[in-house]
Short mmCIF file of C-alpha atoms in Angstrom, two decimals:
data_model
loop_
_atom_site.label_atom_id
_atom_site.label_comp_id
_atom_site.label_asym_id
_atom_site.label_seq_id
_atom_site.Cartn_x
_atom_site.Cartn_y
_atom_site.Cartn_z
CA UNK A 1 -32.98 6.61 7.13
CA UNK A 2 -32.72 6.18 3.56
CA UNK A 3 -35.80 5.37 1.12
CA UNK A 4 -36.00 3.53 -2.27
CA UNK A 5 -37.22 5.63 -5.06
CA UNK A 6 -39.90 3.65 -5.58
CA UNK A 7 -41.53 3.77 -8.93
CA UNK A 8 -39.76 3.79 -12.43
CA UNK A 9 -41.34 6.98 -13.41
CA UNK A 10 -39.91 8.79 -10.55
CA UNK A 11 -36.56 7.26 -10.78
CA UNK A 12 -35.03 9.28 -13.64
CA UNK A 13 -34.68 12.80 -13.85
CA UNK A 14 -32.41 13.02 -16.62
CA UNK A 15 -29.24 12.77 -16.70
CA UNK A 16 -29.43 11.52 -13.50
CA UNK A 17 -31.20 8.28 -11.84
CA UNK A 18 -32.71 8.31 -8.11
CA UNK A 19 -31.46 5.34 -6.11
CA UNK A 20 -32.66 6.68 -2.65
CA UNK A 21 -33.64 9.09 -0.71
CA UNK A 22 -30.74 10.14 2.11
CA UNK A 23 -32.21 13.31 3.24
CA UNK A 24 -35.44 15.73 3.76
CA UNK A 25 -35.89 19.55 5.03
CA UNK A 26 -37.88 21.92 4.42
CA UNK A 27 -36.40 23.01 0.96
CA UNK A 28 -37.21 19.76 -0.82
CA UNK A 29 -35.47 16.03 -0.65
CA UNK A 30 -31.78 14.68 -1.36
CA UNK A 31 -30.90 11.78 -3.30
CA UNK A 32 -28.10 9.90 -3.57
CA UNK A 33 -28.01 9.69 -7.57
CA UNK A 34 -25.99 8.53 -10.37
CA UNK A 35 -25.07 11.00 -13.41
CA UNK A 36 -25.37 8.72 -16.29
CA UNK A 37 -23.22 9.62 -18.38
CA UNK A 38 -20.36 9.46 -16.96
CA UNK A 39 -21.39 6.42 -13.78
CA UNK A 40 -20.68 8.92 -11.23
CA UNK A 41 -22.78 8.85 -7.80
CA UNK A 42 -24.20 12.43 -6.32
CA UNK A 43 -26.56 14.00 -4.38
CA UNK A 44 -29.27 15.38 -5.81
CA UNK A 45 -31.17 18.17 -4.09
CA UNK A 46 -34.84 18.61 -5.72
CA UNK A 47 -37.72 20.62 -4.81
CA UNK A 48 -41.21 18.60 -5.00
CA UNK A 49 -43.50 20.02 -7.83
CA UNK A 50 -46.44 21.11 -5.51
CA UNK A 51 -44.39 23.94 -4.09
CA UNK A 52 -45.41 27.32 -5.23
CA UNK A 53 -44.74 29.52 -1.96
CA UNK A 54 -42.83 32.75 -3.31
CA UNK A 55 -40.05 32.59 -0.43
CA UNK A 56 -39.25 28.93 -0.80
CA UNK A 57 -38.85 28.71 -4.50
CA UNK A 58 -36.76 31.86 -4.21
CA UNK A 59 -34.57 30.25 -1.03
CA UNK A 60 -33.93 27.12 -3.52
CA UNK A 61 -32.90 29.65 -6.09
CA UNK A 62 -30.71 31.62 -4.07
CA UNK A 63 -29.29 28.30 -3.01
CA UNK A 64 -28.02 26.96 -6.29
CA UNK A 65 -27.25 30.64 -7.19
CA UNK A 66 -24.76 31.01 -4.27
CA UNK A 67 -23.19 27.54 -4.63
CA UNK A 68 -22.19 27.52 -8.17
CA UNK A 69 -19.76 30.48 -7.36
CA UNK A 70 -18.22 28.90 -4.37
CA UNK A 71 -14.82 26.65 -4.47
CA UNK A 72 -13.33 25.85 -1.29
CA UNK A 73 -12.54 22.23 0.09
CA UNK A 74 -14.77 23.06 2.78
CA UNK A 75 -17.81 23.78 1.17
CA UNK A 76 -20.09 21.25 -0.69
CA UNK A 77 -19.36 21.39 -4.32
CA UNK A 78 -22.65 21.83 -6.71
CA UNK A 79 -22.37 21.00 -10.08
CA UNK A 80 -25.37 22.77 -11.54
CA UNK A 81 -29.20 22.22 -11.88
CA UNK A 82 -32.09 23.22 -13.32
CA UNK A 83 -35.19 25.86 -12.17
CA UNK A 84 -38.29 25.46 -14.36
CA UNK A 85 -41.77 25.72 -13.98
CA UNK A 86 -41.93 22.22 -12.53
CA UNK A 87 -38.15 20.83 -12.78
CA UNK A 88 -36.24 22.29 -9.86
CA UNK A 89 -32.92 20.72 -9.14
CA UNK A 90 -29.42 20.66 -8.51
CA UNK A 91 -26.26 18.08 -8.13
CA UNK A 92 -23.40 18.01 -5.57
CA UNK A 93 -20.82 16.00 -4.77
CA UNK A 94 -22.19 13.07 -2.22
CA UNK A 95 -21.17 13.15 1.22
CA UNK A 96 -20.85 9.72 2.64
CA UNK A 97 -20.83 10.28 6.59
CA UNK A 98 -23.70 11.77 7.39
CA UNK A 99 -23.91 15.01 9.58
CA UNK A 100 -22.18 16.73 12.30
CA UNK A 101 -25.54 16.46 13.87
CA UNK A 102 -25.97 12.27 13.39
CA UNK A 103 -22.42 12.23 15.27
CA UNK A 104 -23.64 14.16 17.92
CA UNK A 105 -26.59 12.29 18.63
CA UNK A 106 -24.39 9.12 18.66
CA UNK A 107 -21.85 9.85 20.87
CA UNK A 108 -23.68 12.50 22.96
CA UNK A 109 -20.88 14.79 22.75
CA UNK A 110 -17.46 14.91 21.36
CA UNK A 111 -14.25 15.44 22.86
CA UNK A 112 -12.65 18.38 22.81
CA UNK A 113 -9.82 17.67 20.67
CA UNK A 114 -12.08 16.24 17.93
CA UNK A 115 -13.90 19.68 18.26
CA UNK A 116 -11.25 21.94 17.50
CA UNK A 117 -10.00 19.90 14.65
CA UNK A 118 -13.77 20.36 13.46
CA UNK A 119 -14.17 23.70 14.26
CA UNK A 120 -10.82 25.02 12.48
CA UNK A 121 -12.93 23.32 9.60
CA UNK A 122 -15.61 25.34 10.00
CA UNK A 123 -13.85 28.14 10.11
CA UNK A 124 -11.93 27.80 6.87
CA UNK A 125 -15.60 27.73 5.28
CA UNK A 126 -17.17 30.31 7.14
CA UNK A 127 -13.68 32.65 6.27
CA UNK A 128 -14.23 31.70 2.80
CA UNK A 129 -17.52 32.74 2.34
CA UNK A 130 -17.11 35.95 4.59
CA UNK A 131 -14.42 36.76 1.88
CA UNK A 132 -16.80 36.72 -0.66
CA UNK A 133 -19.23 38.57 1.33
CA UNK A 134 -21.85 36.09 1.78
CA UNK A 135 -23.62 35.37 5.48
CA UNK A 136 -24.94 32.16 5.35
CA UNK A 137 -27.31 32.72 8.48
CA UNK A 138 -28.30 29.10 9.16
CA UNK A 139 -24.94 27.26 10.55
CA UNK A 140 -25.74 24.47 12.68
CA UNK A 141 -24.96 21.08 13.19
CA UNK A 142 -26.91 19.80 10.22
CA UNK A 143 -25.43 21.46 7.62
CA UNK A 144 -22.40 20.25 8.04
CA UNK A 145 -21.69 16.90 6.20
CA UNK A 146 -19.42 14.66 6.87
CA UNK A 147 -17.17 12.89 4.39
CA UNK A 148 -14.95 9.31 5.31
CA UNK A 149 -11.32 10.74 5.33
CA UNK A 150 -12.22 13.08 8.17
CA UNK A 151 -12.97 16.40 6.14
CA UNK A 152 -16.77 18.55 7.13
CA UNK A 153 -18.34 20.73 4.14
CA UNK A 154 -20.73 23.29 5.26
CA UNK A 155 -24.05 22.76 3.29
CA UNK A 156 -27.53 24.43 2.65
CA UNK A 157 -26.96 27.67 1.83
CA UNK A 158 -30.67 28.25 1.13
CA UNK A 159 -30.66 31.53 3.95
CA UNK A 160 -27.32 33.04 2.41
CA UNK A 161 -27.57 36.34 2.20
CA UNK A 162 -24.97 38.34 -0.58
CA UNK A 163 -24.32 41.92 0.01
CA UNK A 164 -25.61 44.72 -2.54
CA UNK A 165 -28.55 42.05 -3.57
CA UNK A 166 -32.60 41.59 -2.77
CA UNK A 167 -33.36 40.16 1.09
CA UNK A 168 -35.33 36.82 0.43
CA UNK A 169 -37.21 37.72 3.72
CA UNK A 170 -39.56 40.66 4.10
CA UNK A 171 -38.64 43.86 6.10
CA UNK A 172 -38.35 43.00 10.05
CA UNK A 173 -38.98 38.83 9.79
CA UNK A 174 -36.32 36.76 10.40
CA UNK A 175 -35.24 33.21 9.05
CA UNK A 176 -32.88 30.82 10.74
CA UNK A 177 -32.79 27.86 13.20
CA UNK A 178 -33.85 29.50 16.26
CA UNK A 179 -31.86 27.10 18.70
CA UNK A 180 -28.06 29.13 17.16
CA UNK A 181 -29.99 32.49 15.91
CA UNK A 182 -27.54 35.63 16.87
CA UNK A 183 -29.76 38.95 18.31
CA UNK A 184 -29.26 40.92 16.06
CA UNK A 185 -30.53 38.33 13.46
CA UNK A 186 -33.77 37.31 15.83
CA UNK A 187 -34.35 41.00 16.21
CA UNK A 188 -34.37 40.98 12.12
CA UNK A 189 -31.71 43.49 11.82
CA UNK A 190 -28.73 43.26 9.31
CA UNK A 191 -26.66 40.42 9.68
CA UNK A 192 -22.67 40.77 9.41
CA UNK A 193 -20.00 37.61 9.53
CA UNK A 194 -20.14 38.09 13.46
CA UNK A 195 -23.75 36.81 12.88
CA UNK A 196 -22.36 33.28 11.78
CA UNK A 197 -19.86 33.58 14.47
CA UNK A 198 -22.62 33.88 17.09
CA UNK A 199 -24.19 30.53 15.27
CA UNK A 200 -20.65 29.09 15.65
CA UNK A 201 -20.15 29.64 19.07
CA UNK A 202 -23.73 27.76 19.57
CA UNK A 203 -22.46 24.61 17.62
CA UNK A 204 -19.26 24.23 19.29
CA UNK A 205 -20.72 24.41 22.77
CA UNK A 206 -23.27 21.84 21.68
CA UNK A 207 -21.01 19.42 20.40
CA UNK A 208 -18.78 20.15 23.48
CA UNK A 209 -21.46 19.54 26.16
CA UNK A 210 -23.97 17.33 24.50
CA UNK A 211 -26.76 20.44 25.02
CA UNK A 212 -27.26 24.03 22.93
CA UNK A 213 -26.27 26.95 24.93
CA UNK A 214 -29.80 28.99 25.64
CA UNK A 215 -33.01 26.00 25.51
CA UNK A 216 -36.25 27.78 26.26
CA UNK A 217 -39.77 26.09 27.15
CA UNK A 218 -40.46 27.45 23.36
CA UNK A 219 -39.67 28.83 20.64
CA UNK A 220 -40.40 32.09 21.64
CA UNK A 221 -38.31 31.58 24.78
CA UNK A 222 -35.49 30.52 23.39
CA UNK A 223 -35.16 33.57 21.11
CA UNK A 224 -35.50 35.45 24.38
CA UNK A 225 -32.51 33.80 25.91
CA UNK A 226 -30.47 34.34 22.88
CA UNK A 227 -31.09 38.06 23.30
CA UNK A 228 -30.80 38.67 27.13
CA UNK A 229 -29.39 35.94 28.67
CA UNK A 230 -25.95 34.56 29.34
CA UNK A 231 -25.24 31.03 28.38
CA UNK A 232 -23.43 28.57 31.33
CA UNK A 233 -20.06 27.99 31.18
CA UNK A 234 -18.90 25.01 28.98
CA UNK A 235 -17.15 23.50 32.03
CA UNK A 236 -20.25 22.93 33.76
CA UNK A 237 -20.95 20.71 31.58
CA UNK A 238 -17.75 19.19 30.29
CA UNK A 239 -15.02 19.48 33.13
CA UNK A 240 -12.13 18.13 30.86
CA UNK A 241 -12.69 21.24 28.40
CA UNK A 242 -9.64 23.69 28.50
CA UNK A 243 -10.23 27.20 29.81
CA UNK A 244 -9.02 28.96 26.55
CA UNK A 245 -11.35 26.61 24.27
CA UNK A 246 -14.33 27.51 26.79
CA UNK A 247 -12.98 31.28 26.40
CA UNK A 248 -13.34 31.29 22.88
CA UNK A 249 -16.83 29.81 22.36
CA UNK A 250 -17.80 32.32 25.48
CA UNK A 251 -16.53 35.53 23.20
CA UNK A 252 -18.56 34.05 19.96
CA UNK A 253 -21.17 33.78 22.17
CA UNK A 254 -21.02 37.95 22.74
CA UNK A 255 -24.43 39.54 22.55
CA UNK A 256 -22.74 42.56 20.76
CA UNK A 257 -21.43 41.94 17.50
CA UNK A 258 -18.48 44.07 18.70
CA UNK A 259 -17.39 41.93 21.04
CA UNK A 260 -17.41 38.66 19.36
CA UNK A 261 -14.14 37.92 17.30
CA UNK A 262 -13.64 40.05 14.18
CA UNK A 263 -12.94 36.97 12.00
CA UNK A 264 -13.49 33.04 11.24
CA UNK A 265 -9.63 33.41 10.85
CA UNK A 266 -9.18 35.15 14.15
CA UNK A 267 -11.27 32.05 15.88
CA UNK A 268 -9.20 29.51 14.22
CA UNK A 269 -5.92 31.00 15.40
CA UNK A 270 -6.87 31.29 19.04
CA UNK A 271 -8.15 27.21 18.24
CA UNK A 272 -4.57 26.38 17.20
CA UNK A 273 -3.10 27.55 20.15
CA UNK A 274 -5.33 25.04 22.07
CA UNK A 275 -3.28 22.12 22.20
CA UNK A 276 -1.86 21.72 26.41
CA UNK A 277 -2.52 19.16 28.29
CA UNK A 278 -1.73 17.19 31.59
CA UNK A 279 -1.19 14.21 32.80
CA UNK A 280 -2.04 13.61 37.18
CA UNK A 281 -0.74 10.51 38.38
CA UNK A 282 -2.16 9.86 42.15
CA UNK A 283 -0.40 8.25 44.42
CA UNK A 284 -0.46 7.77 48.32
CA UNK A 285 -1.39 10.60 50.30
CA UNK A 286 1.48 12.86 51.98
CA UNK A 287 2.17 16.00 52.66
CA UNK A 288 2.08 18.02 48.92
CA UNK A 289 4.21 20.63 48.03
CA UNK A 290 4.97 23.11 45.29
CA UNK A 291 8.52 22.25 43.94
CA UNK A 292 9.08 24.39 40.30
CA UNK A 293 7.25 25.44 38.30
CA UNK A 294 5.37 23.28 36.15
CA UNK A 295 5.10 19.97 38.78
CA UNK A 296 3.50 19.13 41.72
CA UNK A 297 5.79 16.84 44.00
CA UNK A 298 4.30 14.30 46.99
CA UNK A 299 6.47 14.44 49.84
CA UNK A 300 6.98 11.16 51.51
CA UNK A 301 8.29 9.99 54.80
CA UNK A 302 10.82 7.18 52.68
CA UNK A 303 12.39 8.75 50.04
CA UNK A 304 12.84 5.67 48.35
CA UNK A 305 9.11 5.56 47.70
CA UNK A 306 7.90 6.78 44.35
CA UNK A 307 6.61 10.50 44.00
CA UNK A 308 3.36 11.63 42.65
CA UNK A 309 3.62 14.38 40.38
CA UNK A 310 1.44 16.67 37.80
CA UNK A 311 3.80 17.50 34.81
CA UNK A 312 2.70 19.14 31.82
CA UNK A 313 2.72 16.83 28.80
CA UNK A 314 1.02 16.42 25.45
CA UNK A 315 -1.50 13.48 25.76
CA UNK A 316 -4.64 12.69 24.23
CA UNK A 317 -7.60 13.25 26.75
CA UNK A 318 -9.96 10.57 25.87
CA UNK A 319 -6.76 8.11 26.96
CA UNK A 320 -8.04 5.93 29.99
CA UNK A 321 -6.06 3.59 32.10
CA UNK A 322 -6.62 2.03 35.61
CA UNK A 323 -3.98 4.71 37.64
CA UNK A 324 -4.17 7.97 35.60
CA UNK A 325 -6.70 10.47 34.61
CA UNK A 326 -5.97 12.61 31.26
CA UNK A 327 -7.39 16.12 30.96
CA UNK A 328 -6.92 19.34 29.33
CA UNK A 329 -4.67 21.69 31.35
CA UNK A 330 -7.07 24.88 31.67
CA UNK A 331 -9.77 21.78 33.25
CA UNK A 332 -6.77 20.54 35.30
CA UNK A 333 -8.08 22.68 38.51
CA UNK A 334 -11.45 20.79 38.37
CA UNK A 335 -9.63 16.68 38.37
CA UNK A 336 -7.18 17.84 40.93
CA UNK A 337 -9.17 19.88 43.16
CA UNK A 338 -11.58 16.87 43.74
CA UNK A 339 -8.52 14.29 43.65
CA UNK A 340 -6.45 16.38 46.59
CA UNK A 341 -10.07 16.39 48.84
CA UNK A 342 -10.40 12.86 48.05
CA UNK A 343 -6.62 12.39 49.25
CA UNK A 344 -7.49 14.45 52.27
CA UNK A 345 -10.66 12.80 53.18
CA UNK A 346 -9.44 11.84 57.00
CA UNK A 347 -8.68 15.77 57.72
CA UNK A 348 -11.37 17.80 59.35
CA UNK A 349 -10.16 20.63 56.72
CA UNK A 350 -9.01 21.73 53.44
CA UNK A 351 -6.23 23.00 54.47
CA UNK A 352 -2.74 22.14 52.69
CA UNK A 353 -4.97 21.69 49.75
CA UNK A 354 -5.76 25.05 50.25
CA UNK A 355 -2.24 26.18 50.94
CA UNK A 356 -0.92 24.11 48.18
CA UNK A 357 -2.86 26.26 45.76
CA UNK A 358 -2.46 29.22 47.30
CA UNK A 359 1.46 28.68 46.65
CA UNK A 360 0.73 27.62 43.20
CA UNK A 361 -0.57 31.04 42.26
CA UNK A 362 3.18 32.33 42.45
CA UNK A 363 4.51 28.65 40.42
CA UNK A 364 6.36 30.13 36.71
CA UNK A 365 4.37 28.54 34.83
CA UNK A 366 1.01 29.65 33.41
CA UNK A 367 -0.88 27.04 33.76
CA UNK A 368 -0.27 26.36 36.79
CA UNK A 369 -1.13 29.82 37.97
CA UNK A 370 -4.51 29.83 35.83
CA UNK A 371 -5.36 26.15 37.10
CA UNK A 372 -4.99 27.14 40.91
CA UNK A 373 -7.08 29.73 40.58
CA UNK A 374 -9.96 27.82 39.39
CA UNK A 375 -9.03 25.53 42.20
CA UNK A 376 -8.93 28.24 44.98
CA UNK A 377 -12.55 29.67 43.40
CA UNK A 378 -14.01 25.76 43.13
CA UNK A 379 -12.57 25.58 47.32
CA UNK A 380 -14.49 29.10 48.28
CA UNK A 381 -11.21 29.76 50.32
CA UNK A 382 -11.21 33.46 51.01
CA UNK A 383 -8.31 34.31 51.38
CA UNK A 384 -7.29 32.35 48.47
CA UNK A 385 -9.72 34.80 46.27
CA UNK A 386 -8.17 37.74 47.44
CA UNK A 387 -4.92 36.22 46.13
CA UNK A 388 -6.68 35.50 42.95
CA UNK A 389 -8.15 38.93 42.79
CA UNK A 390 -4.71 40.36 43.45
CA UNK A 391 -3.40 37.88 40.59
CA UNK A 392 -6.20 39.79 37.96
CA UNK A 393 -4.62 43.05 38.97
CA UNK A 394 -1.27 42.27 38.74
CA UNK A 395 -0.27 38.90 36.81
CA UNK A 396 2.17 39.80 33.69
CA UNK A 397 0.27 37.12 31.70
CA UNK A 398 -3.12 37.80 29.81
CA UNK A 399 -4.04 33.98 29.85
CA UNK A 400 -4.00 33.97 33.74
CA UNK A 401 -5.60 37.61 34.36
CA UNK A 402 -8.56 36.17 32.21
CA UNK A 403 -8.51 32.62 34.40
CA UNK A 404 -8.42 34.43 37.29
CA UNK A 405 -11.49 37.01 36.05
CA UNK A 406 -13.31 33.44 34.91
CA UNK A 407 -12.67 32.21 38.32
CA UNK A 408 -14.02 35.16 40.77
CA UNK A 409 -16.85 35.10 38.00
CA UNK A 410 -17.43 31.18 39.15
CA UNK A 411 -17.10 31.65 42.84
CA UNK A 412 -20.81 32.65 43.42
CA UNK A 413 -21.18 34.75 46.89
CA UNK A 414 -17.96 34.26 47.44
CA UNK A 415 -16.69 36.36 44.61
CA UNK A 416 -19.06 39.38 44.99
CA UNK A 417 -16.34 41.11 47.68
CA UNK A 418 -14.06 41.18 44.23
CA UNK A 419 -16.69 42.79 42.44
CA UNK A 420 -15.31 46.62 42.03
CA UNK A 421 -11.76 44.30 40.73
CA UNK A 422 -13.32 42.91 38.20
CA UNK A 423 -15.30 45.91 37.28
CA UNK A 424 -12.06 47.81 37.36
CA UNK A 425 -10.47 45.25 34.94
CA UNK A 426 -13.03 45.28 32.23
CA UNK A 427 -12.77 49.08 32.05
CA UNK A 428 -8.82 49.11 32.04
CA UNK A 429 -7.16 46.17 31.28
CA UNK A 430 -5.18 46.32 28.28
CA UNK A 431 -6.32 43.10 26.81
CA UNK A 432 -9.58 42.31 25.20
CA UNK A 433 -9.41 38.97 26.71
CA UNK A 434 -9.41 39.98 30.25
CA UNK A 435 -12.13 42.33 29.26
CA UNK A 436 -14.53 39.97 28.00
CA UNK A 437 -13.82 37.39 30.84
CA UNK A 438 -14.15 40.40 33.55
CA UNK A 439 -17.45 41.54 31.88
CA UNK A 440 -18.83 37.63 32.01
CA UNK A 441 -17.49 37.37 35.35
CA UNK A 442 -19.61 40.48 36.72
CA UNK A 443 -22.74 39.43 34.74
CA UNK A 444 -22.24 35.77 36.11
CA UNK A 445 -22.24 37.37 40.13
CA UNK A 446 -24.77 39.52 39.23
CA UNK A 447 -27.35 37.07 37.81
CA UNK A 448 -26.25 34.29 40.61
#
């Protein structure tokens, strides 16, 4: 909450005059400010005058040192300050809309369109600065600001490290927010762009689900988690979140800095080609059937009756009316798998749900393939796993061999038969995808 500056001694700092204070960490306050001579509100960042630790003075330093050299739309703009004895400050441009953070903690979490749009933000900065070879080591929620038309500057670069100069931190100690700290950074070794990556992956499955990825008891815990312990699956969390968006922020989330992406610009291309989803429409319950390859058609007694169908078509998924249910196509499995039981409540069994998704394993398209085999691992049908396991040996496309890896991986007992598949695919598949989704898909049976 903001506070009035609120004596007229300690409202000037010339050229600029303190109106109030918007901000606090713990690198000194921010003020929004006007520059005087030319009327122009700011932020003013300023370190209080009773600070005379070595490492903080030198992180505020470092800060205005690595700002002044960075222009990217992006990134908050600085326009210069002062380090003296007992003046230490610095201007940038004011950003009106808070944080990622306050937005979080508003809505709970965001949806997963408004992440991606974020997150291709984020990694336009984070490419930017990795250009320039500077880590900036602290990326989390709160240091990205929010401005009113929509645009997110990363901020506080106070932990940015710049290759060929000094460490600010002594040998082996580490600095960072330990709730989206990377290994290799908690275990104080050097930190690379994959580093930020790592801290990436941590925001966008917290804005996603509402929750970080690893939460210990303390401190100390939680560092332990981020070293040895696989985070859930975003979909446990948020069932409307496309399997490829829950893909990437599973590969940023890599304990090896060899297995995360190679590149802020690699992330946002694989977030661009997020963009599928699907539209269910329920109607009266008959016997289903696979007709084609991208719907699902309701067979009914009077064919002058209306079908119910699941067609592939661009829609936002926050959309709610009274008869349909808009999700992202990779969560697709999840609505309909509960929506088909729900349909089938009077039978004894699962079974044409069952054998509906078994024939939608063969359907053309994609999606469907990848969204019946999260259906047939969600079911526990047997059978239906060794189709899926036969899918991840043989399917033509990479995007299904990885849903159907994800999907033995998510099976629990019921997957372990598949075990020497998957182990077989992360060793030989010729995709990196289906490598990564095997390997999480054998740690996931092996830790359930």
């Amino acid at each position: 909450m903001a506070d009035a500056v609120k004596t007229e001694q300690s409202r000037w700092m010339w050229p600029f005059e303190l109106l109030e204070r918007i901000g606090e960490g713990g690198m000194g306050h921010v003020y929004r400010a006007r520059y005087v001579p030319r009327n122009l509100e700011v932020a003013v960042k300023m370190m209080p005058e009773d600070v005379s630790d070595g490492t903080t003075l030198a992180r505020f330093e470092r800060e205005m040192e690595v700002l002044k050299e960075l222009k990217h739309p992006n990134i908050v703009r600085t326009f210069g300050g002062v380090s003296e004895t007992k003046q230490r400050f610095y201007a940038m441009e004011l950003m009106p809309g808070g944080t990622i953070e306050d937005e979080l903690q508003k809505k709970g979490r965001l949806s997963w369109e408004l992440v991606i749009e974020y997150g291709l933000q984020m990694c336009a900065a984070l490419e930017y600065l990795h250009s320039k070879g500077v880590v900036h080591r602290d990326v989390k929620p709160s240091n990205f600001l929010k401005g009113n038309d929509g645009r997110i500057k990363l901020s506080d670069f106070g932990l940015a490290s710049i290759e060929a100069t000094r460490k600010i931190t002594a040998e082996g100690r580490t600095a960072g927010t330990f709730l989206y700290m990377a290994p290799e950074q908690i275990r104080g070794e050097t930190v690379v762009p994959q580093t930020d990556l790592y801290a990436l992956g941590c925001v966008l499955f917290e804005l996603l689900t509402g929750k970080p990825p690893l939460v210990g008891e303390t401190p100390a815990a939680t560092l332990h988690k981020h070293c040895k312990q696989t985070p859930a699956r975003v979909t446990e969390y948020a069932m409307d979140c496309p399997l490829s968006l829950e893909r990437i922020v599973a590969r940023l989330l890599e304990k090896s800095t060899d297995q995360r992406p190679r590149s802020a610009a690699e992330v946002a291309r694989e977030l661009r080609s997020v963009s599928q989803t699907v539209e269910v429409v329920p109607g009266r319950p008959r016997d289903l059937t696979l007709r084609g390859g991208n719907r699902l058609v309701e067979a009914r007694d009077d064919a002058t009756e209306s079908q119910t169908e699941v067609t592939i078509k661009a829609v936002p998924s926050e959309t709610h009316l009274p008869r349909r249910w808009i999700v992202g196509a990779a969560g697709v499995a999840a609505i309909l798998v509960g929506w088909i039981i729900a349909l089938y409540s009077s039978l004894s069994t699962g079974t044409k749900a069952v054998t509906l998704w078994r024939e939608a394993l063969e359907a053309p398209k994609s999606e469907v393939r990848s969204g019946a085999a999260e259906a047939l691992a969600q079911l526990q049908d047997e059978e239906g796993l060794k189709l899926v396991a036969e899918k991840l040996r043989t399917d033509p496309d990479l995007g299904v061999r990885a849903a159907c890896a994800t999907s033995l991986g998510q099976a629990g007992e019921a997957g372990r038969p598949h075990l020497p598949t998957l182990i077989r695919a992360r060793n030989e598949d010729e995709h990196q995808d289906v490598r990564i989704a095997a390997d999480q898909a054998i740690k996931r049976l092996q830790e359930d």
